[in-house]
PDB file of C-alpha atoms and ligand atoms in Angstrom:
ATOM      1  CA  MET A 122      71.959  33.437  64.460  1.00 61.00           C
ATOM      2  CA  GLU A 123      73.390  36.066  62.056  1.00 63.00           C
ATOM      3  CA  PRO A 124      75.574  34.606  59.239  1.00 55.00           C
ATOM      4  CA  ALA A 125      78.646  36.460  60.546  1.00 56.00           C
ATOM      5  CA  GLN A 126      78.015  35.200  64.083  1.00 60.00           C
ATOM      6  CA  ARG A 127      77.420  31.691  62.758  1.00 57.00           C
ATOM      7  CA  ARG A 128      80.719  31.835  60.837  1.00 51.00           C
ATOM      8  CA  ARG A 129      82.646  33.092  63.886  1.00 54.00           C
ATOM      9  CA  PHE A 130      81.082  30.410  66.047  1.00 53.00           C
ATOM     10  CA  SER A 131      81.899  27.729  63.489  1.00 51.00           C
ATOM     11  CA  ILE A 132      85.552  28.856  63.302  1.00 48.00           C
ATOM     12  CA  ILE A 133      85.894  28.849  67.083  1.00 49.00           C
ATOM     13  CA  ALA A 134      84.178  25.469  67.261  1.00 49.00           C
ATOM     14  CA  SER A 135      86.359  24.055  64.503  1.00 47.00           C
ATOM     15  CA  HIS A 136      89.479  25.166  66.361  1.00 46.00           C
ATOM     16  CA  LEU A 137      88.258  23.445  69.488  1.00 43.00           C
ATOM     17  CA  ARG A 138      87.366  20.274  67.629  1.00 42.00           C
ATOM     18  CA  PRO A 139      88.494  20.654  64.006  1.00 47.00           C
ATOM     19  CA  LEU A 140      87.284  17.313  62.703  1.00 52.00           C
ATOM     20  CA  ALA A 141      85.620  14.690  64.776  1.00 48.00           C
ATOM     21  CA  LEU A 142      87.822  11.613  64.426  1.00 47.00           C
ATOM     22  CA  SER A 143      84.723   9.713  63.439  1.00 42.00           C
ATOM     23  CA  SER A 144      84.035  12.129  60.593  1.00 53.00           C
ATOM     24  CA  SER A 145      84.922  10.985  57.134  1.00 57.00           C
ATOM     25  CA  ILE A 146      88.593  11.554  56.217  1.00 61.00           C
ATOM     26  CA  LEU A 147      88.471  10.165  52.711  1.00 58.00           C
ATOM     27  CA  SER A 148      85.134  11.313  51.496  1.00 50.00           C
ATOM     28  CA  PRO A 149      84.437  11.036  47.807  1.00 46.00           C
ATOM     29  CA  SER A 150      80.763  11.764  48.132  1.00 34.00           C
ATOM     30  CA  HIS A 151      80.676  14.179  51.043  1.00 39.00           C
ATOM     31  CA  CYS A 152      84.059  15.770  51.579  1.00 40.00           C
ATOM     32  CA  THR A 153      82.499  18.593  53.506  1.00 43.00           C
ATOM     33  CA  SER A 154      80.030  18.420  56.300  1.00 42.00           C
ATOM     34  CA  SER A 155      77.767  20.811  54.435  1.00 43.00           C
ATOM     35  CA  SER A 156      75.903  19.863  51.305  1.00 45.00           C
ATOM     36  CA  ASP A 157      76.379  21.758  48.057  1.00 47.00           C
ATOM     37  CA  SER A 158      73.215  23.695  48.724  1.00 47.00           C
ATOM     38  CA  ASP A 159      74.334  24.978  52.105  1.00 51.00           C
ATOM     39  CA  ASN A 160      77.957  25.598  51.081  1.00 65.00           C
ATOM     40  CA  ASN A 161      77.927  29.384  51.523  1.00 69.00           C
ATOM     41  CA  CYS A 162      79.397  29.849  48.077  1.00 77.00           C
ATOM     42  CA  SER A 163      77.544  29.944  44.813  1.00 76.00           C
ATOM     43  CA  ASN A 164      80.419  30.237  42.366  1.00 87.00           C
ATOM     44  CA  LEU A 165      81.768  26.665  42.330  1.00 91.00           C
ATOM     45  CA  GLU A 166      83.010  25.706  38.861  1.00 93.00           C
ATOM     46  CA  ALA A 167      81.946  22.505  37.128  1.00 92.00           C
ATOM     47  CA  ASP A 168      85.412  21.675  35.784  1.00 95.00           C
ATOM     48  CA  CYS A 169      87.559  22.720  38.728  1.00 98.00           C
ATOM     49  CA  ILE A 170      88.992  19.748  40.628  1.00 98.00           C
ATOM     50  CA  PHE A 171      89.093  21.685  43.909  1.00 98.00           C
ATOM     51  CA  CYS A 172      85.445  22.732  43.478  1.00 97.00           C
ATOM     52  CA  LYS A 173      84.694  19.038  42.911  1.00 97.00           C
ATOM     53  CA  ILE A 174      86.462  18.233  46.187  1.00 97.00           C
ATOM     54  CA  ILE A 175      84.414  20.926  47.942  1.00 97.00           C
ATOM     55  CA  ARG A 176      81.206  19.558  46.445  1.00 95.00           C
ATOM     56  CA  GLY A 177      82.189  16.051  47.475  1.00 95.00           C
ATOM     57  CA  ASP A 178      82.404  14.898  43.849  1.00 96.00           C
ATOM     58  CA  ALA A 179      86.124  14.054  44.069  1.00 97.00           C
ATOM     59  CA  PRO A 180      88.026  12.350  46.888  1.00 97.00           C
ATOM     60  CA  ALA A 181      90.437  14.089  49.235  1.00 98.00           C
ATOM     61  CA  LEU A 182      92.169  13.280  52.486  1.00 98.00           C
ATOM     62  CA  LYS A 183      90.719  16.104  54.506  1.00 98.00           C
ATOM     63  CA  LEU A 184      92.621  17.509  57.489  1.00 98.00           C
ATOM     64  CA  TYR A 185      90.536  20.519  58.463  1.00 98.00           C
ATOM     65  CA  GLU A 186      87.458  22.456  57.469  1.00 97.00           C
ATOM     66  CA  ASP A 187      85.399  25.420  58.562  1.00 96.00           C
ATOM     67  CA  ASP A 188      82.837  27.673  56.899  1.00 95.00           C
ATOM     68  CA  GLU A 189      85.450  29.425  54.752  1.00 96.00           C
ATOM     69  CA  CYS A 190      88.253  26.974  54.035  1.00 97.00           C
ATOM     70  CA  ILE A 191      89.176  23.369  53.796  1.00 98.00           C
ATOM     71  CA  CYS A 192      92.588  21.764  54.029  1.00 98.00           C
ATOM     72  CA  PHE A 193      93.521  18.378  52.566  1.00 98.00           C
ATOM     73  CA  LEU A 194      96.643  16.433  51.652  1.00 98.00           C
ATOM     74  CA  ASP A 195      98.161  17.177  48.271  1.00 98.00           C
ATOM     75  CA  ASN A 196      97.792  14.062  46.113  1.00 98.00           C
ATOM     76  CA  ASN A 197     101.299  14.465  44.702  1.00 98.00           C
ATOM     77  CA  PRO A 198     103.217  15.652  47.760  1.00 97.00           C
ATOM     78  CA  VAL A 199     106.651  17.218  47.800  1.00 96.00           C
ATOM     79  CA  SER A 200     107.111  15.862  51.332  1.00 96.00           C
ATOM     80  CA  PRO A 201     104.949  13.842  53.755  1.00 97.00           C
ATOM     81  CA  GLY A 202     102.245  16.111  55.152  1.00 98.00           C
ATOM     82  CA  HIS A 203     102.259  18.481  52.160  1.00 98.00           C
ATOM     83  CA  CYS A 204      98.775  19.933  52.243  1.00 98.00           C
ATOM     84  CA  LEU A 205      96.693  22.655  50.646  1.00 98.00           C
ATOM     85  CA  ILE A 206      94.433  25.255  52.215  1.00 98.00           C
ATOM     86  CA  ILE A 207      91.715  26.342  49.811  1.00 98.00           C
ATOM     87  CA  PRO A 208      88.704  28.625  50.168  1.00 98.00           C
ATOM     88  CA  ARG A 209      85.240  27.123  49.743  1.00 97.00           C
ATOM     89  CA  CYS A 210      84.577  29.654  46.985  1.00 97.00           C
ATOM     90  CA  HIS A 211      86.240  29.517  43.589  1.00 98.00           C
ATOM     91  CA  PHE A 212      88.755  32.266  42.900  1.00 98.00           C
ATOM     92  CA  PRO A 213      91.259  31.496  40.123  1.00 98.00           C
ATOM     93  CA  SER A 214      94.349  32.921  41.793  1.00 97.00           C
ATOM     94  CA  LEU A 215      95.507  34.703  44.914  1.00 97.00           C
ATOM     95  CA  VAL A 216      95.315  38.138  43.297  1.00 96.00           C
ATOM     96  CA  SER A 217      91.675  37.577  42.386  1.00 96.00           C
ATOM     97  CA  THR A 218      90.797  36.446  45.904  1.00 97.00           C
ATOM     98  CA  PRO A 219      89.157  39.019  48.190  1.00 97.00           C
ATOM     99  CA  PRO A 220      91.472  40.088  51.036  1.00 97.00           C
ATOM    100  CA  SER A 221      88.993  38.812  53.633  1.00 97.00           C
ATOM    101  CA  VAL A 222      89.179  35.326  52.093  1.00 97.00           C
ATOM    102  CA  VAL A 223      92.984  35.490  51.928  1.00 98.00           C
ATOM    103  CA  ALA A 224      92.944  36.512  55.579  1.00 98.00           C
ATOM    104  CA  ALA A 225      90.714  33.556  56.449  1.00 97.00           C
ATOM    105  CA  MET A 226      93.053  31.149  54.644  1.00 98.00           C
ATOM    106  CA  CYS A 227      96.200  32.643  56.174  1.00 98.00           C
ATOM    107  CA  SER A 228      94.744  32.721  59.656  1.00 98.00           C
ATOM    108  CA  LYS A 229      94.608  28.903  59.627  1.00 98.00           C
ATOM    109  CA  VAL A 230      98.296  28.520  58.744  1.00 98.00           C
ATOM    110  CA  PRO A 231      99.782  28.559  62.284  1.00 98.00           C
ATOM    111  CA  TYR A 232      97.143  26.172  63.587  1.00 98.00           C
ATOM    112  CA  ILE A 233      97.348  23.650  60.738  1.00 98.00           C
ATOM    113  CA  SER A 234     101.117  23.871  60.219  1.00 98.00           C
ATOM    114  CA  LYS A 235     101.808  23.174  63.908  1.00 98.00           C
ATOM    115  CA  ALA A 236      99.671  20.044  63.704  1.00 98.00           C
ATOM    116  CA  VAL A 237     101.286  18.915  60.453  1.00 98.00           C
ATOM    117  CA  MET A 238     104.797  19.485  61.837  1.00 97.00           C
ATOM    118  CA  LYS A 239     104.023  17.552  65.021  1.00 97.00           C
ATOM    119  CA  ALA A 240     102.495  14.700  63.062  1.00 98.00           C
ATOM    120  CA  THR A 241     105.390  14.497  60.611  1.00 97.00           C
ATOM    121  CA  GLY A 242     108.199  15.066  63.117  1.00 95.00           C
ATOM    122  CA  SER A 243     109.442  18.180  61.377  1.00 96.00           C
ATOM    123  CA  ASP A 244     110.018  21.593  62.882  1.00 93.00           C
ATOM    124  CA  SER A 245     110.045  23.640  59.701  1.00 96.00           C
ATOM    125  CA  PHE A 246     107.831  24.202  56.714  1.00 97.00           C
ATOM    126  CA  ASN A 247     107.589  26.288  53.585  1.00 96.00           C
ATOM    127  CA  LEU A 248     104.476  28.260  52.798  1.00 97.00           C
ATOM    128  CA  LEU A 249     104.022  28.480  49.058  1.00 97.00           C
ATOM    129  CA  VAL A 250     101.644  30.175  46.675  1.00 98.00           C
ATOM    130  CA  ASN A 251     102.047  29.779  42.937  1.00 98.00           C
ATOM    131  CA  ASN A 252     100.180  32.721  41.460  1.00 98.00           C
ATOM    132  CA  GLY A 253      99.920  32.504  37.683  1.00 97.00           C
ATOM    133  CA  VAL A 254     101.211  30.130  35.015  1.00 97.00           C
ATOM    134  CA  ASP A 255     104.745  31.509  35.018  1.00 97.00           C
ATOM    135  CA  ALA A 256     104.973  30.923  38.754  1.00 97.00           C
ATOM    136  CA  GLY A 257     103.971  27.295  38.252  1.00 97.00           C
ATOM    137  CA  GLN A 258     100.276  27.458  39.112  1.00 98.00           C
ATOM    138  CA  VAL A 259      98.451  24.507  37.583  1.00 98.00           C
ATOM    139  CA  ILE A 260      95.191  24.439  39.537  1.00 98.00           C
ATOM    140  CA  PHE A 261      93.279  27.663  39.086  1.00 98.00           C
ATOM    141  CA  HIS A 262      91.395  27.582  42.345  1.00 98.00           C
ATOM    142  CA  THR A 263      93.466  29.639  44.740  1.00 98.00           C
ATOM    143  CA  HIS A 264      95.361  27.670  47.376  1.00 98.00           C
ATOM    144  CA  ILE A 265      98.217  27.835  49.849  1.00 98.00           C
ATOM    145  CA  HIS A 266     100.715  24.987  50.094  1.00 98.00           C
ATOM    146  CA  ILE A 267     102.113  23.958  53.474  1.00 98.00           C
ATOM    147  CA  ILE A 268     105.230  21.868  52.837  1.00 97.00           C
ATOM    148  CA  PRO A 269     106.886  20.301  55.899  1.00 97.00           C
ATOM    149  CA  ARG A 270     110.683  20.378  55.779  1.00 96.00           C
ATOM    150  CA  ARG A 271     113.353  18.287  57.445  1.00 93.00           C
ATOM    151  CA  ALA A 272     117.137  18.543  57.623  1.00 91.00           C
ATOM    152  CA  GLN A 273     118.746  17.102  54.487  1.00 86.00           C
ATOM    153  CA  ASP A 274     115.403  16.500  52.817  1.00 90.00           C
ATOM    154  CA  CYS A 275     117.059  17.325  49.506  1.00 86.00           C
ATOM    155  CA  LEU A 276     114.316  19.787  48.566  1.00 90.00           C
ATOM    156  CA  TRP A 277     115.270  23.346  47.752  1.00 86.00           C
ATOM    157  CA  ALA A 278     117.268  25.613  50.052  1.00 81.00           C
ATOM    158  CA  SER A 279     116.718  29.331  50.074  1.00 75.00           C
ATOM    159  CA  GLU A 280     120.466  29.749  49.539  1.00 73.00           C
ATOM    160  CA  SER A 281     120.321  27.526  46.471  1.00 80.00           C
ATOM    161  CA  LEU A 282     118.157  30.028  44.610  1.00 83.00           C
ATOM    162  CA  LYS A 283     120.204  32.169  42.242  1.00 88.00           C
ATOM    163  CA  ARG A 284     120.274  35.718  43.592  1.00 89.00           C
ATOM    164  CA  GLN A 285     121.931  39.024  42.772  1.00 91.00           C
ATOM    165  CA  PRO A 286     122.699  41.568  45.505  1.00 92.00           C
ATOM    166  CA  LEU A 287     120.304  44.516  45.226  1.00 94.00           C
ATOM    167  CA  LYS A 288     122.110  47.573  43.867  1.00 94.00           C
ATOM    168  CA  LEU A 289     120.964  50.928  45.232  1.00 92.00           C
ATOM    169  CA  ASP A 290     121.093  52.506  41.812  1.00 95.00           C
ATOM    170  CA  GLN A 291     118.735  54.497  39.566  1.00 96.00           C
ATOM    171  CA  GLU A 292     117.140  51.318  38.259  1.00 95.00           C
ATOM    172  CA  ALA A 293     116.224  50.179  41.786  1.00 96.00           C
ATOM    173  CA  LEU A 294     114.829  53.610  42.680  1.00 95.00           C
ATOM    174  CA  HIS A 295     112.832  53.668  39.459  1.00 96.00           C
ATOM    175  CA  LEU A 296     111.402  50.231  40.261  1.00 96.00           C
ATOM    176  CA  VAL A 297     110.489  51.253  43.814  1.00 96.00           C
ATOM    177  CA  ASN A 298     108.809  54.435  42.588  1.00 96.00           C
ATOM    178  CA  ASN A 299     106.956  52.498  39.919  1.00 95.00           C
ATOM    179  CA  ILE A 300     105.624  49.938  42.420  1.00 95.00           C
ATOM    180  CA  ARG A 301     104.678  52.676  44.897  1.00 95.00           C
ATOM    181  CA  GLN A 302     102.809  54.462  42.141  1.00 95.00           C
ATOM    182  CA  GLN A 303     101.015  51.224  41.192  1.00 94.00           C
ATOM    183  CA  LEU A 304     100.100  50.708  44.865  1.00 92.00           C
ATOM    184  CA  SER A 305      98.499  54.138  44.904  1.00 89.00           C
ATOM    185  CA  PHE A 306      96.362  53.294  41.886  1.00 79.00           C
ATOM    186  CA  VAL A 307      95.486  49.668  42.584  1.00 73.00           C
ATOM    187  CA  ASP A 308      91.929  49.059  41.374  1.00 62.00           C
ATOM    188  CA  GLY A 309      91.834  52.646  40.127  1.00 57.00           C
ATOM    189  CA  LEU A 310      91.703  54.008  43.657  1.00 57.00           C
ATOM    190  CA  GLU A 311      94.336  56.515  44.554  1.00 56.00           C
ATOM    191  CA  ASP A 312      94.923  56.149  48.275  1.00 61.00           C
ATOM    192  CA  GLY A 313      96.452  59.621  48.407  1.00 59.00           C
ATOM    193  CA  LYS A 314      98.688  58.611  51.305  1.00 67.00           C
ATOM    194  CA  ASP A 315     102.256  59.691  51.666  1.00 70.00           C
ATOM    195  CA  HIS A 316     104.183  56.449  51.891  1.00 68.00           C
ATOM    196  CA  GLY A 317     107.277  58.120  53.298  1.00 73.00           C
ATOM    197  CA  PRO A 318     110.750  58.415  51.834  1.00 71.00           C
ATOM    198  CA  THR A 319     111.771  55.919  49.153  1.00 72.00           C
ATOM    199  CA  LEU A 320     115.118  55.134  50.695  1.00 74.00           C
ATOM    200  CA  ILE A 321     114.730  54.577  54.424  1.00 75.00           C
ATOM    201  CA  GLY A 322     117.681  54.647  56.767  1.00 72.00           C
ATOM    202  CA  SER A 323     119.338  57.383  54.689  1.00 60.00           C
ATOM    203  CA  HIS A 324     120.100  60.874  55.978  1.00 55.00           C
TER     204      HIS A 324
HETATM  205  P1  5GP B 662      99.884  24.638  41.986  1.00 66.58           P
HETATM  206  O1  5GP B 662     101.069  24.367  41.124  1.00 66.58           O
HETATM  207  O2  5GP B 662      98.659  24.979  41.183  1.00 66.58           O
HETATM  208  O3  5GP B 662     100.199  25.632  43.067  1.00 66.58           O
HETATM  209  O4  5GP B 662      99.645  23.283  42.756  1.00 66.58           O
HETATM  210  C1  5GP B 662      98.512  22.481  42.633  1.00 66.58           C
HETATM  211  C2  5GP B 662      98.685  21.343  43.603  1.00 66.58           C
HETATM  212  O5  5GP B 662      97.477  20.609  43.644  1.00 66.58           O
HETATM  213  C3  5GP B 662      99.789  20.351  43.213  1.00 66.58           C
HETATM  214  O6  5GP B 662     100.728  20.247  44.277  1.00 66.58           O
HETATM  215  C4  5GP B 662      99.056  19.058  42.937  1.00 66.58           C
HETATM  216  O7  5GP B 662      99.771  17.937  43.350  1.00 66.58           O
HETATM  217  C5  5GP B 662      97.761  19.235  43.727  1.00 66.58           C
HETATM  218  N1  5GP B 662      96.623  18.560  43.143  1.00 66.58           N
HETATM  219  C6  5GP B 662      96.231  18.578  41.843  1.00 66.58           C
HETATM  220  N2  5GP B 662      95.118  17.858  41.680  1.00 66.58           N
HETATM  221  C7  5GP B 662      94.792  17.365  42.896  1.00 66.58           C
HETATM  222  C8  5GP B 662      93.729  16.523  43.349  1.00 66.58           C
HETATM  223  O8  5GP B 662      92.860  16.088  42.605  1.00 66.58           O
HETATM  224  N3  5GP B 662      93.712  16.226  44.690  1.00 66.58           N
HETATM  225  C9  5GP B 662      94.662  16.685  45.535  1.00 66.58           C
HETATM  226  N4  5GP B 662      94.557  16.318  46.820  1.00 66.58           N
HETATM  227  N5  5GP B 662      95.677  17.493  45.144  1.00 66.58           N
HETATM  228  C10 5GP B 662      95.740  17.819  43.832  1.00 66.58           C
HETATM  229 ZN1   ZN B 663      87.338  25.811  42.010  1.00 66.58          ZN
END
């Protein structure tokens, strides 16, 4: 079977039966069903704790796995069910992760979050990515947090974040133009597309 076909088949199969209940949940020596040699990634880092989890050299309470990602409980959770989706390959942050890998990680969010919410009796969750030190990233193997939320859980509320109403002034227009220009030159490739008027809804 072609690798791409094998991957698709494995994802479909994992959705039908994500983890056999008999399979190891806490698995210090073989967190994944595949051995290091058949993990389809060759860039695992010796000192990265998440790479160690992938290799089976560190323990984790695993919730889900497929050929591209694994998901396990955070060992210092913000709320019960707080879990992390990580790719099997080592990429230090979200911006350094290929879009196809980001897509694979994100595509698991509805499936895993529904299960986590049902299991924890919540009907809400926050999806969180800390990208970079200033955003609070401490583990430099890209990951997505799923954090189940409940009424009055005393975590953060969107309204509690300090905000300033956006002013439609020169500074805002300059910022928008600057970002649009950066988008056109991301990775040195000018996309050459017309992205439409800066201020939409104006006449
Ligand atoms: P960051 O701030 O980098 O987005 O979050 C890293 C997350 O990884 C934290 O929530 C932290 O609790 C979790 N974490 C760090 N080390 C381990 C570990 O060895 N095992 C597990 N399961 N989670 C970890
Ligand atoms: Zn890693």
